[in-house]
Short mmCIF file of C-alpha atoms in Angstrom, two decimals:
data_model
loop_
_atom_site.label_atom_id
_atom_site.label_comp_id
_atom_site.label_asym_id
_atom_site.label_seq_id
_atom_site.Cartn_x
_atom_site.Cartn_y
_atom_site.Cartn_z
CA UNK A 127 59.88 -5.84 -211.05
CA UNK A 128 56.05 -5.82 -209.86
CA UNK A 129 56.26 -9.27 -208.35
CA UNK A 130 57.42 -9.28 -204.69
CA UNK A 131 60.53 -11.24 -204.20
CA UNK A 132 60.12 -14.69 -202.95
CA UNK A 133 62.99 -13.90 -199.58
CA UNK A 134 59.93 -12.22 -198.08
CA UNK A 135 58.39 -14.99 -195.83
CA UNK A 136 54.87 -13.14 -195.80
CA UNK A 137 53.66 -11.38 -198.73
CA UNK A 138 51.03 -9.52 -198.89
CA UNK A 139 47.88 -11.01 -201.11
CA UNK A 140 46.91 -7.29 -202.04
CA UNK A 141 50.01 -6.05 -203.07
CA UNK A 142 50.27 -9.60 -205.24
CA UNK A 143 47.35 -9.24 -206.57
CA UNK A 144 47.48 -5.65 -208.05
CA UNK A 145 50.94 -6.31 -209.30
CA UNK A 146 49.93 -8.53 -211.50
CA UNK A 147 46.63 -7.16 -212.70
CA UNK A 148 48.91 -3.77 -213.21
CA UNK A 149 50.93 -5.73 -215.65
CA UNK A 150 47.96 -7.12 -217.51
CA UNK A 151 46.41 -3.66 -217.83
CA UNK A 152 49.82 -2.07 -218.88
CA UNK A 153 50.40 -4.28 -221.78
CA UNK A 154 46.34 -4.67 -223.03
CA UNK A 155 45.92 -0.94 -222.90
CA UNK A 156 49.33 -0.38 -225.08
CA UNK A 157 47.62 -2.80 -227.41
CA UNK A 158 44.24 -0.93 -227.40
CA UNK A 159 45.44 2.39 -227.91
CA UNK A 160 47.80 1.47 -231.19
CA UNK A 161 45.29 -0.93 -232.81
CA UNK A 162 42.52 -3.17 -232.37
CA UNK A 163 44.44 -6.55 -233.14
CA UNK A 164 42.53 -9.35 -231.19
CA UNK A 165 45.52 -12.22 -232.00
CA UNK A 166 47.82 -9.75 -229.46
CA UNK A 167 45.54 -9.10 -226.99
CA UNK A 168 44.69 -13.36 -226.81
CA UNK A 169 48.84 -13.17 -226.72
CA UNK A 170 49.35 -10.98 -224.04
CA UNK A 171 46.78 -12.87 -222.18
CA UNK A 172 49.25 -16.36 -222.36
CA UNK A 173 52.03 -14.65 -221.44
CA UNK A 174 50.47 -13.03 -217.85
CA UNK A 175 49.44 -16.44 -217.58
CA UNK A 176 52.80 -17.61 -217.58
CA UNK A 177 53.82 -14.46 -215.35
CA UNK A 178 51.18 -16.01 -213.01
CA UNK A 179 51.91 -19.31 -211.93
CA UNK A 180 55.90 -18.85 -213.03
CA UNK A 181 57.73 -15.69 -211.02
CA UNK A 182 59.59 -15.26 -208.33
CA UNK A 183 56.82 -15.87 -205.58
CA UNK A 184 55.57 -19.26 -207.41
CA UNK A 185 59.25 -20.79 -207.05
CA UNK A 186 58.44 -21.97 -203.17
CA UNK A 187 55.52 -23.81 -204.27
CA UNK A 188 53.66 -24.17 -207.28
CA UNK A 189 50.03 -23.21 -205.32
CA UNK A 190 51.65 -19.99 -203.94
CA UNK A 191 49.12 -17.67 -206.68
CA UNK A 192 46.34 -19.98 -205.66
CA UNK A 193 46.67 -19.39 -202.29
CA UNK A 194 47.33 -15.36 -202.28
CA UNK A 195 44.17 -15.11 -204.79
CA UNK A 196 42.27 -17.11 -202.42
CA UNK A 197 43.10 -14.90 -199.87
CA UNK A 198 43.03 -11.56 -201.80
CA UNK A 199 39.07 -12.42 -202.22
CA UNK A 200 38.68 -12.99 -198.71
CA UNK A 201 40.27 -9.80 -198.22
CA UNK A 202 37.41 -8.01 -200.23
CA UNK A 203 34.80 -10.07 -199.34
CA UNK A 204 35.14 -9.64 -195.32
CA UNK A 205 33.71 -6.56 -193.00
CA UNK A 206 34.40 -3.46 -193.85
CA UNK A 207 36.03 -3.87 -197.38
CA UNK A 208 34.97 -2.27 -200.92
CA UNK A 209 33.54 -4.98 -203.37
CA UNK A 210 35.52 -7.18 -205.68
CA UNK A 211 35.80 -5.64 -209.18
CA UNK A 212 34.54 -8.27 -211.46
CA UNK A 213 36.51 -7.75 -214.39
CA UNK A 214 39.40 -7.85 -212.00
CA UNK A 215 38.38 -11.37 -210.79
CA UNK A 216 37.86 -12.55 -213.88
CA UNK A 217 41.29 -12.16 -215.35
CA UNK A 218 43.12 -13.02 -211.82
CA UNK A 219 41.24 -16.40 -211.59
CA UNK A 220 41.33 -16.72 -215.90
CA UNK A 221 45.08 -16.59 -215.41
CA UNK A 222 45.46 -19.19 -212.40
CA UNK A 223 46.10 -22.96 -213.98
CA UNK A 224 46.04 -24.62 -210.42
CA UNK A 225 42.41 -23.73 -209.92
CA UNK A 226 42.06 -26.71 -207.61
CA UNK A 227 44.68 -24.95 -205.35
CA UNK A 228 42.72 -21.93 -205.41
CA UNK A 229 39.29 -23.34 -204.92
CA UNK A 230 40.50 -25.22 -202.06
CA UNK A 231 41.82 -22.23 -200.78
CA UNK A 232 38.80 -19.94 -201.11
CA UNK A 233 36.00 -22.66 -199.84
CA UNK A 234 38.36 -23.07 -196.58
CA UNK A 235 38.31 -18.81 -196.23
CA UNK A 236 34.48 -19.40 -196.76
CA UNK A 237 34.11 -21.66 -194.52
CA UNK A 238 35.38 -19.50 -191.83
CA UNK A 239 33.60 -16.11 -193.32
CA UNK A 240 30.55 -17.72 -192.76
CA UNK A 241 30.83 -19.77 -189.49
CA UNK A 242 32.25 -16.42 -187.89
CA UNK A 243 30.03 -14.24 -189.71
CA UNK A 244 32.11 -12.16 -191.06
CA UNK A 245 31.18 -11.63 -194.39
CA UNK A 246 30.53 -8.05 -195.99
CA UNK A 247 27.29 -9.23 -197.51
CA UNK A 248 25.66 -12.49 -198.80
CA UNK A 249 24.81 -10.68 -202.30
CA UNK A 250 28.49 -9.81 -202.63
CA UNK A 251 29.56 -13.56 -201.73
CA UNK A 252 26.31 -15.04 -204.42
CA UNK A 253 28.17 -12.66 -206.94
CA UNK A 254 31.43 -14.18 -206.67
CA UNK A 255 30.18 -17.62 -206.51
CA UNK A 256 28.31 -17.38 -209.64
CA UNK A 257 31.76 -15.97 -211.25
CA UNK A 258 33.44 -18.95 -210.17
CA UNK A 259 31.06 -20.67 -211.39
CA UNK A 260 31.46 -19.37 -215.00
CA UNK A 261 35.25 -19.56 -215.00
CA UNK A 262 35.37 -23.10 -213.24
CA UNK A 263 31.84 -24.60 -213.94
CA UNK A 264 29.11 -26.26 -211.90
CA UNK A 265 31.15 -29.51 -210.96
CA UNK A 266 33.80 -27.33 -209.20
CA UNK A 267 31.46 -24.84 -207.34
CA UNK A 268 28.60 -27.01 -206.36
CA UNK A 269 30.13 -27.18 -202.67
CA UNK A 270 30.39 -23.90 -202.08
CA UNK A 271 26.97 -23.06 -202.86
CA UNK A 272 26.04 -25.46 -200.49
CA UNK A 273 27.82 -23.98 -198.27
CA UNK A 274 25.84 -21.15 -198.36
CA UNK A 275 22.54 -22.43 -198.67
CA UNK A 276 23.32 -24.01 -195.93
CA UNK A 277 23.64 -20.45 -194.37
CA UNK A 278 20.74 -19.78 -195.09
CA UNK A 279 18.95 -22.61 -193.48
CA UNK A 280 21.37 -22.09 -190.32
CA UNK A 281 19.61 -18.35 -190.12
CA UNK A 282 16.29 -19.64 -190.50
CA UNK A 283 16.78 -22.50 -187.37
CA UNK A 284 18.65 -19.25 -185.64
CA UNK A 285 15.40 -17.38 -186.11
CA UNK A 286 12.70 -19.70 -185.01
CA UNK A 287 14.86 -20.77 -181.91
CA UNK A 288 14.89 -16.69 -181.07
CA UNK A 289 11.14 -17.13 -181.15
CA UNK A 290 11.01 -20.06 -179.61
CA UNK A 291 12.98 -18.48 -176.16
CA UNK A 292 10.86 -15.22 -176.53
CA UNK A 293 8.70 -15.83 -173.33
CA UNK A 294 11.40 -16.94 -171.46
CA UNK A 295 13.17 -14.18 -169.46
CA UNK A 296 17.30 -15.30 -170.53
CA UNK A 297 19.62 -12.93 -170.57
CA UNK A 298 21.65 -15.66 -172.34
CA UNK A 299 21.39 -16.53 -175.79
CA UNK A 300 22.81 -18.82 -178.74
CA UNK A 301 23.29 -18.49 -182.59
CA UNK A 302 23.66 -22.12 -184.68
CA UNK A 303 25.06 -22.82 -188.11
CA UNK A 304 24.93 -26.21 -189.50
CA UNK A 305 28.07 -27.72 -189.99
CA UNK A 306 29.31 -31.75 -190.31
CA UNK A 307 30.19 -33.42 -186.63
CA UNK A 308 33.89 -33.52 -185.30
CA UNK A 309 35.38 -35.52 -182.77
CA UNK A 310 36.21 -32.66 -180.61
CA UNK A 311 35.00 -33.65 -176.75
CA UNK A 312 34.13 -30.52 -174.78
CA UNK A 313 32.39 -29.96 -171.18
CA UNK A 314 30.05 -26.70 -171.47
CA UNK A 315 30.30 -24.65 -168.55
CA UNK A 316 28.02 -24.93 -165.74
CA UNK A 317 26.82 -21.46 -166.43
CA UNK A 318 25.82 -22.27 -170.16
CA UNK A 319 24.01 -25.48 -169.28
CA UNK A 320 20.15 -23.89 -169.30
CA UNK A 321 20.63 -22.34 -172.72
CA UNK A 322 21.98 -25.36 -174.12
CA UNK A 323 19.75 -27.70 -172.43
CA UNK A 324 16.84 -25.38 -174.15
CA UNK A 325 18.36 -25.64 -177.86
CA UNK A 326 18.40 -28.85 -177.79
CA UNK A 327 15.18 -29.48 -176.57
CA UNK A 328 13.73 -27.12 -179.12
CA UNK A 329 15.96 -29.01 -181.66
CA UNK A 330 14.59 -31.83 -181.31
CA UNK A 331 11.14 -30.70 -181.55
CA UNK A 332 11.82 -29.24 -184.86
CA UNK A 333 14.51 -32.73 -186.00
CA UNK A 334 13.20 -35.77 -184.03
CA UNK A 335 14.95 -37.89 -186.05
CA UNK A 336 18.43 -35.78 -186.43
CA UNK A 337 21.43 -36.23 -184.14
CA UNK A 338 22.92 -32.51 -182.89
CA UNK A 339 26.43 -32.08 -182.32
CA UNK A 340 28.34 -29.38 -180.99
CA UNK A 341 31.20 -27.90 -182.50
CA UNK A 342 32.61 -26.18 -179.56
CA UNK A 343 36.22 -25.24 -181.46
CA UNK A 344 34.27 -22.92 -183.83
CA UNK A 345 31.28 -21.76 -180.94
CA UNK A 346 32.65 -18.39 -179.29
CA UNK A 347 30.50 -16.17 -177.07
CA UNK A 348 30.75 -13.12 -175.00
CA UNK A 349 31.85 -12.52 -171.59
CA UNK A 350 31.25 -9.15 -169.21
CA UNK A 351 34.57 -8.93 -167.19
CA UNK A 352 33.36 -6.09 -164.06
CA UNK A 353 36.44 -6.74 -161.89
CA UNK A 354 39.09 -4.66 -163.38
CA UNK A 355 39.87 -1.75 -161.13
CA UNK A 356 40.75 0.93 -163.97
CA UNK A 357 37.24 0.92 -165.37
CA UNK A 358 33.97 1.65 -164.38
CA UNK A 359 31.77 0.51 -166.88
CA UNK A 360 33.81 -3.08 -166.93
CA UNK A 361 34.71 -4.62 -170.47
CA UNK A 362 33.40 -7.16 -173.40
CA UNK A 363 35.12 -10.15 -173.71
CA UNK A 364 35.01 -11.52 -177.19
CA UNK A 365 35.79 -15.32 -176.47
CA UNK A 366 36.05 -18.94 -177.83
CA UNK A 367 33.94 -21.25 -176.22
CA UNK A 368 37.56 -22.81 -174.80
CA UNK A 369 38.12 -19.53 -173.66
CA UNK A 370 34.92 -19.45 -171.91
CA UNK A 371 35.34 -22.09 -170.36
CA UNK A 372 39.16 -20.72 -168.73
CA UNK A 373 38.08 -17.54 -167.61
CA UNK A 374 34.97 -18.81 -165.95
CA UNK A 375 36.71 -21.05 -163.66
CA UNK A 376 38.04 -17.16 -161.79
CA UNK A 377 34.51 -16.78 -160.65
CA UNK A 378 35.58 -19.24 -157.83
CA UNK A 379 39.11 -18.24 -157.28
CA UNK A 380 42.18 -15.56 -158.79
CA UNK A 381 44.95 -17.60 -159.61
CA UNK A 382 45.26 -21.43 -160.89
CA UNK A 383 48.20 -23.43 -161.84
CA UNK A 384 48.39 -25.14 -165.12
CA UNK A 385 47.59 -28.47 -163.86
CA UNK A 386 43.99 -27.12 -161.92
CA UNK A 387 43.30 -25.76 -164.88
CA UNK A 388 43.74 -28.66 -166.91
CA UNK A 389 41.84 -30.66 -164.17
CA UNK A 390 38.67 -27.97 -164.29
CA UNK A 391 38.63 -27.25 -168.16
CA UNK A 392 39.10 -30.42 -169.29
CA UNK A 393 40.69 -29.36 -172.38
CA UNK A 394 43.78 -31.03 -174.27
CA UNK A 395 46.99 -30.11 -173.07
CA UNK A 396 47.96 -28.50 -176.81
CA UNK A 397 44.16 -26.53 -176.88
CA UNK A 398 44.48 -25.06 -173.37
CA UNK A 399 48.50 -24.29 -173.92
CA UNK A 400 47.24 -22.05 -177.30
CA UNK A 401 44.73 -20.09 -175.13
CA UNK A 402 46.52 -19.66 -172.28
CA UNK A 403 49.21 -17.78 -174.70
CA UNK A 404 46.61 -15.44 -176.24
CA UNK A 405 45.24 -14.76 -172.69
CA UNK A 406 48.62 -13.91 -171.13
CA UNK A 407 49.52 -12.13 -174.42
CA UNK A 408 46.36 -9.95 -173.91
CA UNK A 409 47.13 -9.25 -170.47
CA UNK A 410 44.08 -10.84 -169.01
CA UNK A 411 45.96 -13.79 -167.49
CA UNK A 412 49.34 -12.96 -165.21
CA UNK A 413 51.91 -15.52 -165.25
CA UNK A 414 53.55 -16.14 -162.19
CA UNK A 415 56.46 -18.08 -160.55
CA UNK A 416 59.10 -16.71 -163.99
CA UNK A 417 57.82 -20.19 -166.00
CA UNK A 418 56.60 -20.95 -169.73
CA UNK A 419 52.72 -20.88 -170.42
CA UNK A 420 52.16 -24.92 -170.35
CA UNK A 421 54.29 -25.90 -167.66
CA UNK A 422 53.19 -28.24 -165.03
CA UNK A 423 53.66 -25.54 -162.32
CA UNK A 424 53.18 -22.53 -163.92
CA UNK A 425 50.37 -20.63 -162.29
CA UNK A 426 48.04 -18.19 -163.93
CA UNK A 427 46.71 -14.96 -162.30
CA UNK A 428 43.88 -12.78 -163.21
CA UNK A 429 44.98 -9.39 -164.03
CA UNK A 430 42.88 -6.62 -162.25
CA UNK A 431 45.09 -3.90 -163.30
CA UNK A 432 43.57 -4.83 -166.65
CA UNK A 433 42.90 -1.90 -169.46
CA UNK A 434 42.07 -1.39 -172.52
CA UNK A 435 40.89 2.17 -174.73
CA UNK A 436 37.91 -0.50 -176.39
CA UNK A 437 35.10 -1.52 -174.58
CA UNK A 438 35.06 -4.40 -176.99
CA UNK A 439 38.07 -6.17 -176.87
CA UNK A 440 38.01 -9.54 -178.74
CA UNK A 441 40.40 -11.80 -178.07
CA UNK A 442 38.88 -14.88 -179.98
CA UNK A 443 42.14 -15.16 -182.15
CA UNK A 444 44.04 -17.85 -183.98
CA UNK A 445 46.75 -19.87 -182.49
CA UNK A 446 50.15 -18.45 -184.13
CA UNK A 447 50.71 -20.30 -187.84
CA UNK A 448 47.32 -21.56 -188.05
CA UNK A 449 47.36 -20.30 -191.52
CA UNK A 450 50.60 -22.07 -192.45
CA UNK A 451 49.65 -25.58 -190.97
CA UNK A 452 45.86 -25.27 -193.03
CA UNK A 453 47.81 -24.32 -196.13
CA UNK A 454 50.24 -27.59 -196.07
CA UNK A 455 46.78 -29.46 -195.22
CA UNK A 456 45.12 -27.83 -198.29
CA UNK A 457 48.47 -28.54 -200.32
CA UNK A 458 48.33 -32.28 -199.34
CA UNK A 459 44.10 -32.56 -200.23
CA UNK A 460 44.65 -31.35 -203.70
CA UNK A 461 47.74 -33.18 -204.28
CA UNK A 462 46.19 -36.07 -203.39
CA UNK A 463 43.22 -35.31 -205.40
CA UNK A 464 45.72 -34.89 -208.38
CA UNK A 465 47.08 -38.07 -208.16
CA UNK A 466 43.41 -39.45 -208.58
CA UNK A 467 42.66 -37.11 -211.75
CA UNK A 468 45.81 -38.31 -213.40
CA UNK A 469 45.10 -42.24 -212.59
CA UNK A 470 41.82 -42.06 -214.04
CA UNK A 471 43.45 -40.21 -216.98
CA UNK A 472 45.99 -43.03 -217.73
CA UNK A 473 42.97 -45.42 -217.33
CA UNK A 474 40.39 -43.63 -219.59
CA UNK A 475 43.67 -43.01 -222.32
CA UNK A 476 44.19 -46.92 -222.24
CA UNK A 477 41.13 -48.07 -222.27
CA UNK A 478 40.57 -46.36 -225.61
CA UNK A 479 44.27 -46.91 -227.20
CA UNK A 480 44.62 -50.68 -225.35
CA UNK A 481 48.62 -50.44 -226.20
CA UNK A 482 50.49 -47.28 -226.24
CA UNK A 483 54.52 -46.29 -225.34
CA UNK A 484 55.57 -44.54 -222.02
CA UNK A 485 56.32 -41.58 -223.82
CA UNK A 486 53.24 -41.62 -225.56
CA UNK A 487 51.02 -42.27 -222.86
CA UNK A 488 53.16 -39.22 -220.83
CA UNK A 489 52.16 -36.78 -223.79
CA UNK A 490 48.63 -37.59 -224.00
CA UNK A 491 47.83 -37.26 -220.16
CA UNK A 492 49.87 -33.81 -220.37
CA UNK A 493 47.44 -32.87 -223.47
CA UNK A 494 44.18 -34.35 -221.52
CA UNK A 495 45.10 -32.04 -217.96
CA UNK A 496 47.38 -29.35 -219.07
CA UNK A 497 44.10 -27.30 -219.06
CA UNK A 498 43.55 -27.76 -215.56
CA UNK A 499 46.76 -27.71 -213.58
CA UNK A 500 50.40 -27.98 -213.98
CA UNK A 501 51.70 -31.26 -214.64
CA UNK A 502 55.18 -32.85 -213.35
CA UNK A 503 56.36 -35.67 -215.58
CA UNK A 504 57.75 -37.09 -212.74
CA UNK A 505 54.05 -37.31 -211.14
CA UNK A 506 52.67 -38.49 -214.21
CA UNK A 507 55.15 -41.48 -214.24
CA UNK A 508 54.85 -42.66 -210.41
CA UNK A 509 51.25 -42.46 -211.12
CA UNK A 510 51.66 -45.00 -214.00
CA UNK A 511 54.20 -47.30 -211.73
CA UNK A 512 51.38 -47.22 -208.83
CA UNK A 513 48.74 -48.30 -211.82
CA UNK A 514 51.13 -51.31 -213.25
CA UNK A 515 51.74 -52.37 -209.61
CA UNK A 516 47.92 -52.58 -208.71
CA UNK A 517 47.79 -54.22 -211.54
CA UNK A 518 44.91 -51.91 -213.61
CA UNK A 519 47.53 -51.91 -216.22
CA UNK A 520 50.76 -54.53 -217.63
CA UNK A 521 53.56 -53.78 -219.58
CA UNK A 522 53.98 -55.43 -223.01
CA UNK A 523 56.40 -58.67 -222.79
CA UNK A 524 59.84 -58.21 -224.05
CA UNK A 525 59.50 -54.14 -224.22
CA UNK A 526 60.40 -51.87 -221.35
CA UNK A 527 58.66 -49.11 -222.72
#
């Protein structure tokens, strides 16, 4: 009766979470208190196992705990929330058997804790990633501590290039984090070009022999807006670097149709259509002419009648089901990655045994992986099909099993 029913579309990580920790505690403390018997407590411990990756919630998909555990840690981990208990962790993660779902999961919300800086504190994140590292070993973890040692290195370069611009009277400045190249093409604006012209001057300098990218779908920045007539003091902008790069342009002029702005920003027709929507939505941008955000003729106004009770207002948020479209993506990565684990199962299992039934071979991969996720026969089998058609393995002449 803890559990949250399934019906609800979005359930609540924290609420998940401490359900099924209360149960845990519940039945180990009735243990406890009666008698020391360590054979119950090691039962109990199976059965919330069982609770955990086989309730109500888990019936949707299989990765469901994975995924709200993932996101229950980024929960505590972020700005301005109390620390992760670790015994808690411990028996949250202990009882998850898709840990490749949830370590999936949690590097992605790491990821994005660290490129937006948003982390409570980089002893609290060590912590946890030395837990992980006890409950799911070295070979699992070794990414994410890159990740973060990478960091490191990223505040180092931030440092020096600080230094590096301290003669130089900029009001303008820039923050880098290393991060692997994407194909995303981006103009800078016209007003960012000195800064970035200096960076990567300085960059190469320090790299001579390293290529720098930009990864201007993850760069934000901050914008005065003086303009709007209901304040004095004017307002902070917290923007994307797309979003930049669309309120700029109403330095020149107040209003732009879709297509100018298209023309000017040079952005995708999908990235600029997501923006526009959070602008609008924020009342920054008017539309005019009674049409859609991302029609050809819709035209978009700057709001002067703009206000807001923050000075700060950030509006450097995700496009609406973001988080469902990166969970399919993550679902599809580890399933994939499954597929691989149990193929080099079968081929490590007959490479030893040389001839062994379907049914055998079915019970033996189950005993080799059980351990590390749940296994589907019916994976297991179109696994072995995929083998005997690439030929890695034959079937025995004149048996079908």
């Amino acid at each position: 009766d803890l559990i949250p029913n399934s019906n609800n579309t979005e359930i609540e990580p924290r609420v998940y979470i401490n359900a099924l920790l209360s149960v845990h505690k519940m039945y180990v403390n009735m243990f406890t208190t009666s008698k020391d018997d360590v054979g119950s407590i090691i039962s109990i411990d199976k059965v919330c196992a069982k609770i955990v990756n086989y309730n109500h919630v888990t019936r949707a998909s299989s990765s469901k705990s994975a995924e709200l555990l993932a996101r229950f840690c980024d929960f505590l981990l972020r700005k301005s929330s109390k620390s992760p208990e670790g015994s808690d962790f411990e028996d949250a993660v202990e009882g998850v058997k898709t840990r490749m779902f949830f370590l999936k999961f949690y590097s992605l919300m790491l990821a994005k804790r660290l490129v937006n800086r948003k982390s409570q504190s980089d002893e609290a994140e060590q912590n946890l990633i030395t837990k992980l590292k006890e409950e799911c070993g070295f070979i699992y973890t070794s990414k994410l501590q890159q990740m973060f040692n990478d960091i490191g290195l990223s505040k180092d370069l931030d440092d020096q290039f600080k230094n590096y611009c301290s003669t130089r009277i900029n009001e303008q400045g820039i923050c880098c984090i290393l991060l692997k190249p994407s194909k995303t093409s981006f103009t800078i604006p016209e007003e960012l070009e000195e800064i970035f012209k200096d960076f990567n001057a300085f960059y190469k300098s320090k790299h001579s022999s390293c290529k720098l990218d930009w990864l201007f779908h993850l760069s934000k920045g901050e914008l005065k807006a003086n303009y709007c007539k209901n304040s004095n003091t004017g307002y902070t902008f917290q923007v994307s670097t797309y979003q930049m790069r669309i309120l700029l342009q109403y330095n020149k002029n107040t209003s732009y149709t879709f297509e100018e702005l298209m023309q000017k920003t040079e952005l995708d027709y999908y990235v600029l259509t997501g923006n526009l929507k959070l602008l609008v939505e924020a009342k920054v941008l008017k539309l005019s002419n009674g049409s859609e955000v991302g029609d050809p003729l819709s035209c978009y106004e700057l709001y002067m009648d703009f206000e807001s009770k923050k000075v700060c207002i950030q509006l450097n948020l995700p496009v609406k089901s973001v988080q469902q479209i990166e969970a399919e993506k993550t679902n599809k990565i580890v399933e994939e990655d499954r597929k691989l684990l149990i193929k080099a199962a079968i081929h490590r299992i007959m490479k030893i045994r040389k001839t062994l039934k379907h049914v055998a071979l079915v019970r033996e991969v189950i005993a080799l992986l059980s351990d590390r996720f749940r296994l589907k026969i019916s994976d297991i089998k179109k696994c072995i099909d995929d083998l005997l058609e690439k030929e890695y393995i034959e079937r025995v002449e004149g048996q079908k099993d």
